[in-house]
Coordinates of N, CA, C and O in Angstrom, one line a residue:
M1 N -3.1 16.8 -20.2 CA -1.9 16.9 -19.6 C -1.4 15.6 -19.0 O -2.2 14.9 -18.3
K2 N -0.2 15.2 -19.2 CA 0.3 14.0 -18.7 C 0.8 14.2 -17.3 O 1.5 15.2 -17.0
S3 N 0.5 13.3 -16.4 CA 1.0 13.4 -15.1 C 2.4 12.7 -15.0 O 2.7 11.9 -15.8
K4 N 3.1 13.0 -13.9 CA 4.4 12.4 -13.7 C 4.2 11.0 -13.3 O 3.4 10.6 -12.5
K5 N 5.1 10.1 -13.9 CA 5.0 8.7 -13.6 C 5.3 8.4 -12.1 O 6.4 8.9 -11.6
P6 N 4.5 7.7 -11.4 CA 4.8 7.4 -10.0 C 6.0 6.6 -9.8 O 6.4 5.8 -10.7
S7 N 6.7 6.8 -8.7 CA 7.9 6.0 -8.4 C 7.7 4.5 -8.3 O 8.5 3.7 -8.7
Q8 N 6.5 4.1 -7.9 CA 6.2 2.7 -7.8 C 6.2 2.1 -9.2 O 6.7 0.9 -9.4
V9 N 5.7 2.8 -10.2 CA 5.7 2.3 -11.6 C 7.2 2.2 -12.1 O 7.6 1.2 -12.7
R10 N 8.0 3.2 -11.8 CA 9.4 3.2 -12.2 C 10.1 2.1 -11.6 O 10.9 1.4 -12.3
V11 N 9.9 1.8 -10.3 CA 10.5 0.7 -9.6 C 10.1 -0.7 -10.2 O 10.9 -1.6 -10.5
A12 N 8.8 -0.8 -10.5 CA 8.2 -2.0 -11.1 C 8.9 -2.3 -12.4 O 9.3 -3.4 -12.7
V13 N 8.9 -1.3 -13.3 CA 9.5 -1.4 -14.6 C 11.0 -1.8 -14.5 O 11.5 -2.7 -15.2
A14 N 11.7 -1.2 -13.5 CA 13.1 -1.6 -13.3 C 13.2 -3.0 -12.9 O 14.1 -3.8 -13.4
L15 N 12.4 -3.5 -12.0 CA 12.4 -4.9 -11.5 C 12.1 -5.8 -12.7 O 12.7 -6.9 -12.8
F16 N 11.2 -5.5 -13.5 CA 10.8 -6.3 -14.7 C 12.0 -6.4 -15.6 O 12.3 -7.5 -16.2
Y17 N 12.8 -5.3 -15.8 CA 14.0 -5.4 -16.7 C 15.1 -6.2 -16.0 O 15.8 -6.9 -16.7
I18 N 15.2 -6.2 -14.7 CA 16.2 -7.0 -14.0 C 15.8 -8.5 -14.2 O 16.7 -9.3 -14.5
A19 N 14.5 -8.8 -14.0 CA 14.1 -10.2 -14.2 C 14.3 -10.6 -15.6 O 14.7 -11.8 -15.9
L20 N 14.1 -9.8 -16.6 CA 14.3 -10.1 -18.0 C 15.8 -10.4 -18.3 O 16.2 -11.3 -18.9
A21 N 16.7 -9.5 -17.7 CA 18.1 -9.7 -17.9 C 18.6 -11.1 -17.3 O 19.4 -11.8 -17.9
L22 N 18.0 -11.4 -16.1 CA 18.4 -12.7 -15.5 C 17.8 -13.8 -16.3 O 18.5 -14.9 -16.5
A23 N 16.6 -13.7 -16.9 CA 16.1 -14.7 -17.7 C 16.9 -15.0 -19.0 O 17.1 -16.1 -19.4
L24 N 17.4 -13.9 -19.5 CA 18.2 -14.0 -20.7 C 19.6 -14.6 -20.4 O 20.2 -15.2 -21.3
A25 N 20.0 -14.4 -19.2 CA 21.3 -15.0 -18.8 C 21.2 -16.5 -18.4 O 22.2 -17.2 -18.4
G26 N 19.9 -16.9 -18.2 CA 19.7 -18.3 -17.8 C 20.3 -19.3 -18.6 O 20.9 -20.3 -18.1
P27 N 20.2 -19.3 -20.0 CA 20.9 -20.4 -20.7 C 22.4 -20.4 -20.6 O 23.0 -21.4 -20.8
F28 N 23.0 -19.3 -20.2 CA 24.4 -19.2 -20.0 C 24.8 -19.7 -18.6 O 25.9 -20.2 -18.4
I29 N 23.9 -19.5 -17.7 CA 24.1 -19.9 -16.3 C 23.9 -21.5 -16.2 O 24.8 -22.2 -15.6
D30 N 22.9 -22.0 -16.8 CA 22.6 -23.4 -16.8 C 22.8 -23.9 -18.2 O 21.9 -23.8 -19.0
T31 N 24.0 -24.5 -18.4 CA 24.3 -24.8 -19.8 C 23.7 -26.1 -20.3 O 23.9 -26.5 -21.4
D32 N 22.9 -26.8 -19.4 CA 22.2 -28.0 -19.8 C 21.0 -27.6 -20.6 O 19.9 -27.3 -20.0
L33 N 21.1 -27.6 -21.9 CA 19.9 -27.3 -22.8 C 19.1 -28.5 -23.1 O 18.1 -28.3 -23.8
G34 N 19.4 -29.6 -22.7 CA 18.7 -30.8 -23.0 C 18.8 -31.2 -24.4 O 19.9 -31.1 -25.0
M35 N 17.7 -31.5 -25.0 CA 17.7 -31.9 -26.4 C 17.5 -30.7 -27.4 O 17.4 -30.9 -28.6
R36 N 17.4 -29.5 -26.9 CA 17.2 -28.4 -27.7 C 18.4 -27.9 -28.4 O 19.4 -27.7 -27.7
P37 N 18.4 -27.7 -29.7 CA 19.6 -27.1 -30.3 C 19.8 -25.6 -29.9 O 18.8 -24.9 -29.6
P38 N 21.0 -25.2 -29.8 CA 21.3 -23.8 -29.4 C 20.5 -22.7 -30.2 O 20.1 -21.7 -29.6
G39 N 20.4 -22.9 -31.5 CA 19.6 -22.0 -32.3 C 18.2 -21.8 -31.9 O 17.7 -20.7 -31.9
V40 N 17.6 -22.9 -31.5 CA 16.2 -22.8 -31.0 C 16.1 -22.0 -29.7 O 15.2 -21.2 -29.5
V41 N 17.1 -22.2 -28.8 CA 17.1 -21.5 -27.6 C 17.3 -20.0 -27.8 O 16.6 -19.2 -27.2
I42 N 18.2 -19.7 -28.7 CA 18.5 -18.3 -29.0 C 17.3 -17.6 -29.6 O 16.9 -16.5 -29.2
V43 N 16.6 -18.2 -30.6 CA 15.5 -17.6 -31.2 C 14.3 -17.5 -30.2 O 13.7 -16.5 -30.2
G44 N 14.1 -18.5 -29.4 CA 13.1 -18.4 -28.4 C 13.3 -17.3 -27.4 O 12.4 -16.6 -27.0
C45 N 14.6 -17.1 -27.0 CA 14.9 -16.1 -26.0 C 14.7 -14.7 -26.7 O 14.2 -13.8 -26.0
V46 N 15.1 -14.5 -27.9 CA 14.9 -13.2 -28.6 C 13.5 -12.9 -28.8 O 13.0 -11.8 -28.5
V47 N 12.6 -13.8 -29.2 CA 11.2 -13.6 -29.3 C 10.6 -13.2 -28.0 O 9.8 -12.3 -27.9
A48 N 10.9 -14.0 -27.0 CA 10.3 -13.8 -25.6 C 10.8 -12.4 -25.1 O 10.0 -11.7 -24.5
A49 N 12.1 -12.1 -25.3 CA 12.6 -10.8 -24.8 C 11.9 -9.6 -25.5 O 11.6 -8.7 -24.9
L50 N 11.7 -9.7 -26.8 CA 11.1 -8.6 -27.6 C 9.6 -8.4 -27.1 O 9.2 -7.3 -26.9
F51 N 8.9 -9.5 -26.9 CA 7.5 -9.4 -26.4 C 7.5 -8.8 -25.0 O 6.7 -8.0 -24.7
T52 N 8.4 -9.3 -24.2 CA 8.5 -8.8 -22.8 C 8.8 -7.3 -22.8 O 8.2 -6.5 -22.0
V53 N 9.8 -6.9 -23.6 CA 10.1 -5.4 -23.6 C 8.9 -4.6 -24.1 O 8.6 -3.5 -23.6
F54 N 8.2 -5.2 -25.1 CA 7.0 -4.5 -25.6 C 6.0 -4.3 -24.5 O 5.5 -3.2 -24.3
L55 N 5.7 -5.3 -23.7 CA 4.8 -5.2 -22.6 C 5.3 -4.2 -21.5 O 4.5 -3.4 -21.0
I56 N 6.6 -4.3 -21.1 CA 7.1 -3.5 -20.1 C 7.0 -2.0 -20.5 O 6.7 -1.1 -19.7
E57 N 7.3 -1.7 -21.8 CA 7.2 -0.3 -22.3 C 5.8 0.2 -22.2 O 5.6 1.4 -21.9
F58 N 4.8 -0.6 -22.6 CA 3.4 -0.2 -22.5 C 3.0 -0.1 -21.1 O 2.1 0.8 -20.8
I59 N 3.5 -0.9 -20.2 CA 3.2 -0.7 -18.7 C 3.8 0.7 -18.3 O 3.1 1.4 -17.6
S60 N 5.0 1.0 -18.8 CA 5.7 2.2 -18.4 C 4.9 3.4 -18.8 O 4.9 4.5 -18.1
I61 N 4.2 3.4 -19.9 CA 3.4 4.5 -20.4 C 2.0 4.5 -19.9 O 1.2 5.4 -20.2
G62 N 1.6 3.5 -19.1 CA 0.3 3.5 -18.4 C -0.8 2.8 -19.1 O -2.0 3.0 -18.8
R63 N -0.5 1.8 -19.9 CA -1.5 1.0 -20.6 C -2.0 -0.1 -19.6 O -1.2 -1.0 -19.3
N64 N -3.2 -0.1 -19.3 CA -3.8 -1.1 -18.3 C -3.8 -2.5 -18.9 O -3.5 -3.5 -18.2
W65 N -4.1 -2.6 -20.2 CA -4.1 -3.9 -20.8 C -2.7 -4.6 -20.7 O -2.6 -5.8 -20.6
A66 N -1.6 -3.8 -20.8 CA -0.3 -4.4 -20.7 C 0.0 -4.9 -19.3 O 0.6 -5.9 -19.1
R67 N -0.5 -4.1 -18.3 CA -0.3 -4.5 -16.9 C -1.1 -5.8 -16.6 O -0.5 -6.8 -16.0
I68 N -2.3 -5.9 -17.1 CA -3.1 -7.2 -16.9 C -2.5 -8.3 -17.7 O -2.4 -9.5 -17.2
T69 N -2.0 -8.1 -18.9 CA -1.4 -9.2 -19.7 C -0.2 -9.7 -19.0 O 0.1 -10.9 -19.0
Y70 N 0.7 -8.8 -18.5 CA 1.9 -9.2 -17.8 C 1.5 -10.0 -16.6 O 2.2 -11.0 -16.3
L71 N 0.5 -9.6 -15.9 CA 0.1 -10.4 -14.7 C -0.4 -11.8 -15.1 O 0.0 -12.8 -14.5
V72 N -1.2 -11.9 -16.1 CA -1.7 -13.2 -16.6 C -0.6 -14.1 -17.1 O -0.5 -15.3 -16.7
L73 N 0.3 -13.5 -17.9 CA 1.4 -14.4 -18.4 C 2.3 -14.8 -17.2 O 2.9 -15.9 -17.3
T74 N 2.5 -13.9 -16.3 CA 3.4 -14.3 -15.1 C 2.7 -15.4 -14.3 O 3.4 -16.4 -14.0
I75 N 1.4 -15.4 -14.1 CA 0.7 -16.4 -13.4 C 0.8 -17.7 -14.2 O 1.0 -18.8 -13.6
L76 N 0.5 -17.6 -15.5 CA 0.5 -18.9 -16.3 C 1.9 -19.5 -16.4 O 2.0 -20.7 -16.5
S77 N 2.9 -18.7 -16.2 CA 4.3 -19.3 -16.3 C 4.9 -19.7 -15.0 O 6.0 -20.3 -15.0
L78 N 4.1 -19.6 -13.9 CA 4.6 -19.9 -12.6 C 5.1 -21.4 -12.4 O 6.1 -21.7 -11.7
P79 N 4.4 -22.4 -13.0 CA 4.9 -23.7 -12.9 C 6.3 -24.0 -13.4 O 7.0 -24.8 -12.8
V80 N 6.7 -23.3 -14.4 CA 8.1 -23.5 -15.0 C 9.2 -23.2 -14.0 O 10.1 -24.1 -13.8
P81 N 9.2 -22.0 -13.3 CA 10.3 -21.8 -12.4 C 10.3 -22.7 -11.2 O 11.3 -23.1 -10.7
F82 N 9.1 -23.1 -10.7 CA 9.0 -24.0 -9.6 C 9.5 -25.4 -9.9 O 10.1 -26.1 -9.1
L83 N 9.2 -25.9 -11.2 CA 9.8 -27.1 -11.6 C 11.3 -27.1 -11.7 O 12.0 -28.0 -11.3
Y84 N 11.8 -25.9 -12.2 CA 13.2 -25.8 -12.3 C 13.8 -25.8 -10.9 O 14.9 -26.5 -10.7
L85 N 13.2 -25.1 -10.0 CA 13.8 -25.1 -8.6 C 13.7 -26.5 -8.0 O 14.7 -26.9 -7.3
K86 N 12.7 -27.2 -8.2 CA 12.6 -28.6 -7.7 C 13.7 -29.5 -8.2 O 14.2 -30.3 -7.5
Q87 N 14.0 -29.4 -9.5 CA 14.9 -30.2 -10.2 C 16.4 -29.8 -9.9 O 17.3 -30.6 -9.9
N88 N 16.6 -28.5 -9.6 CA 18.0 -28.0 -9.6 C 18.4 -27.5 -8.2 O 19.5 -26.9 -8.1
I89 N 17.6 -27.7 -7.2 CA 17.9 -27.0 -5.9 C 19.2 -27.4 -5.3 O 19.9 -26.6 -4.6
S90 N 19.7 -28.6 -5.6 CA 21.0 -29.1 -5.0 C 22.1 -29.1 -6.0 O 23.2 -29.5 -5.6
T91 N 21.9 -28.7 -7.3 CA 22.9 -28.8 -8.3 C 23.4 -27.5 -8.8 O 24.6 -27.3 -9.2
S92 N 22.5 -26.6 -9.0 CA 22.8 -25.3 -9.7 C 22.5 -24.1 -8.8 O 21.4 -23.5 -8.9
Y93 N 23.3 -23.8 -7.8 CA 23.0 -22.7 -6.9 C 22.9 -21.3 -7.6 O 22.0 -20.6 -7.2
V94 N 23.7 -21.1 -8.5 CA 23.6 -19.8 -9.2 C 22.3 -19.7 -10.0 O 21.6 -18.7 -10.0
G95 N 21.9 -20.8 -10.7 CA 20.7 -20.9 -11.4 C 19.5 -20.7 -10.5 O 18.5 -20.0 -10.8
V96 N 19.5 -21.4 -9.4 CA 18.4 -21.3 -8.4 C 18.3 -19.9 -7.9 O 17.2 -19.4 -7.8
A97 N 19.4 -19.3 -7.5 CA 19.4 -17.9 -7.0 C 18.8 -17.0 -8.1 O 18.0 -16.1 -7.8
S98 N 19.2 -17.2 -9.4 CA 18.7 -16.4 -10.4 C 17.1 -16.5 -10.6 O 16.4 -15.5 -10.7
V99 N 16.6 -17.7 -10.5 CA 15.2 -17.9 -10.6 C 14.5 -17.3 -9.4 O 13.4 -16.7 -9.5
V100 N 15.0 -17.5 -8.2 CA 14.4 -16.9 -7.0 C 14.3 -15.4 -7.1 O 13.3 -14.7 -6.8
I101 N 15.4 -14.7 -7.6 CA 15.4 -13.3 -7.8 C 14.4 -12.9 -8.8 O 13.7 -11.9 -8.6
Q102 N 14.3 -13.6 -9.9 CA 13.3 -13.3 -10.9 C 11.9 -13.4 -10.3 O 11.0 -12.5 -10.6
L103 N 11.6 -14.4 -9.5 CA 10.3 -14.6 -8.9 C 10.0 -13.4 -8.0 O 8.9 -12.8 -8.0
V104 N 10.9 -13.0 -7.2 CA 10.7 -11.9 -6.2 C 10.6 -10.6 -7.0 O 9.7 -9.8 -6.7
A105 N 11.3 -10.4 -8.1 CA 11.2 -9.2 -8.9 C 9.8 -9.1 -9.5 O 9.2 -8.0 -9.5
H106 N 9.4 -10.2 -10.1 CA 8.0 -10.2 -10.7 C 7.0 -9.9 -9.6 O 6.0 -9.1 -9.8
G107 N 7.1 -10.6 -8.5 CA 6.1 -10.5 -7.4 C 6.0 -9.0 -6.9 O 4.9 -8.5 -6.8
V108 N 7.2 -8.5 -6.6 CA 7.2 -7.1 -6.0 C 6.7 -6.1 -7.1 O 5.9 -5.2 -6.8
G109 N 7.2 -6.3 -8.3 CA 6.8 -5.4 -9.4 C 5.3 -5.4 -9.6 O 4.6 -4.3 -9.7
L110 N 4.7 -6.6 -9.7 CA 3.2 -6.7 -9.9 C 2.5 -6.1 -8.7 O 1.5 -5.5 -8.8
Y111 N 3.0 -6.4 -7.5 CA 2.4 -5.8 -6.3 C 2.3 -4.3 -6.4 O 1.3 -3.7 -6.1
L112 N 3.4 -3.7 -6.7 CA 3.5 -2.2 -6.8 C 2.5 -1.7 -7.9 O 1.9 -0.7 -7.7
L113 N 2.4 -2.4 -9.0 CA 1.5 -2.0 -10.1 C 0.1 -2.1 -9.7 O -0.7 -1.2 -10.2
F114 N -0.3 -3.1 -8.9 CA -1.7 -3.3 -8.6 C -2.1 -2.7 -7.3 O -3.3 -2.8 -6.9
T115 N -1.2 -2.1 -6.6 CA -1.6 -1.4 -5.3 C -1.3 0.1 -5.4 O -2.1 0.8 -5.9
S116 N -0.2 0.5 -5.0 CA 0.1 1.9 -4.9 C 0.3 2.6 -6.3 O 0.2 3.8 -6.4
G117 N 0.6 1.8 -7.3 CA 0.9 2.4 -8.6 C -0.3 2.3 -9.5 O -0.2 2.7 -10.7
K118 N -1.5 1.9 -9.1 CA -2.6 1.6 -9.9 C -3.2 2.9 -10.5 O -3.8 2.9 -11.6
S119 N -3.0 4.0 -9.9 CA -3.6 5.3 -10.4 C -3.0 5.7 -11.8 O -3.6 6.4 -12.5
W120 N -1.8 5.2 -12.0 CA -1.1 5.5 -13.3 C -1.9 4.9 -14.5 O -1.8 5.3 -15.6
F121 N -2.7 3.9 -14.2 CA -3.4 3.1 -15.3 C -4.8 3.5 -15.4 O -5.5 2.9 -16.2
S122 N -5.3 4.5 -14.7 CA -6.7 4.9 -14.8 C -6.9 5.7 -16.0 O -6.1 6.6 -16.4
P123 N -8.1 5.6 -16.7 CA -8.3 6.3 -17.9 C -8.5 7.8 -17.7 O -8.2 8.6 -18.6
S124 N -8.8 8.2 -16.5 CA -9.0 9.7 -16.2 C -7.6 10.4 -16.2 O -7.6 11.6 -16.3
R125 N -6.5 9.7 -16.1 CA -5.2 10.3 -16.0 C -4.9 10.9 -17.4 O -4.2 11.9 -17.4
R126 N -5.3 10.4 -18.4 CA -4.9 10.9 -19.8 C -5.7 12.1 -20.2 O -6.6 12.6 -20.2

């Protein structure tokens, strides 16, 4: 018997989708792509978005490996937004706000998944 998904997991999944939407809007917010051709940016965004949606959906159905993978990838990617913030704090207020919101969304979502929502990922639930 499947149990009802906890509200903490629903909120975390919604926060992850908000962060994903902001990340996908990033290239349009900060139009300085550097030396990268637009096609490379688009392909990179699509691949990253598909993988992220894959993980979020498996988190939503209660797969513990997806929750842990999301945590590890979030931790490994932390230097990137902080470097962006350091370089753009005084030039791109919208971009900086977007990155800060993404960081908060990831932090709160992961906190919910690993504290009050952790029962959703126990093997005995299935």
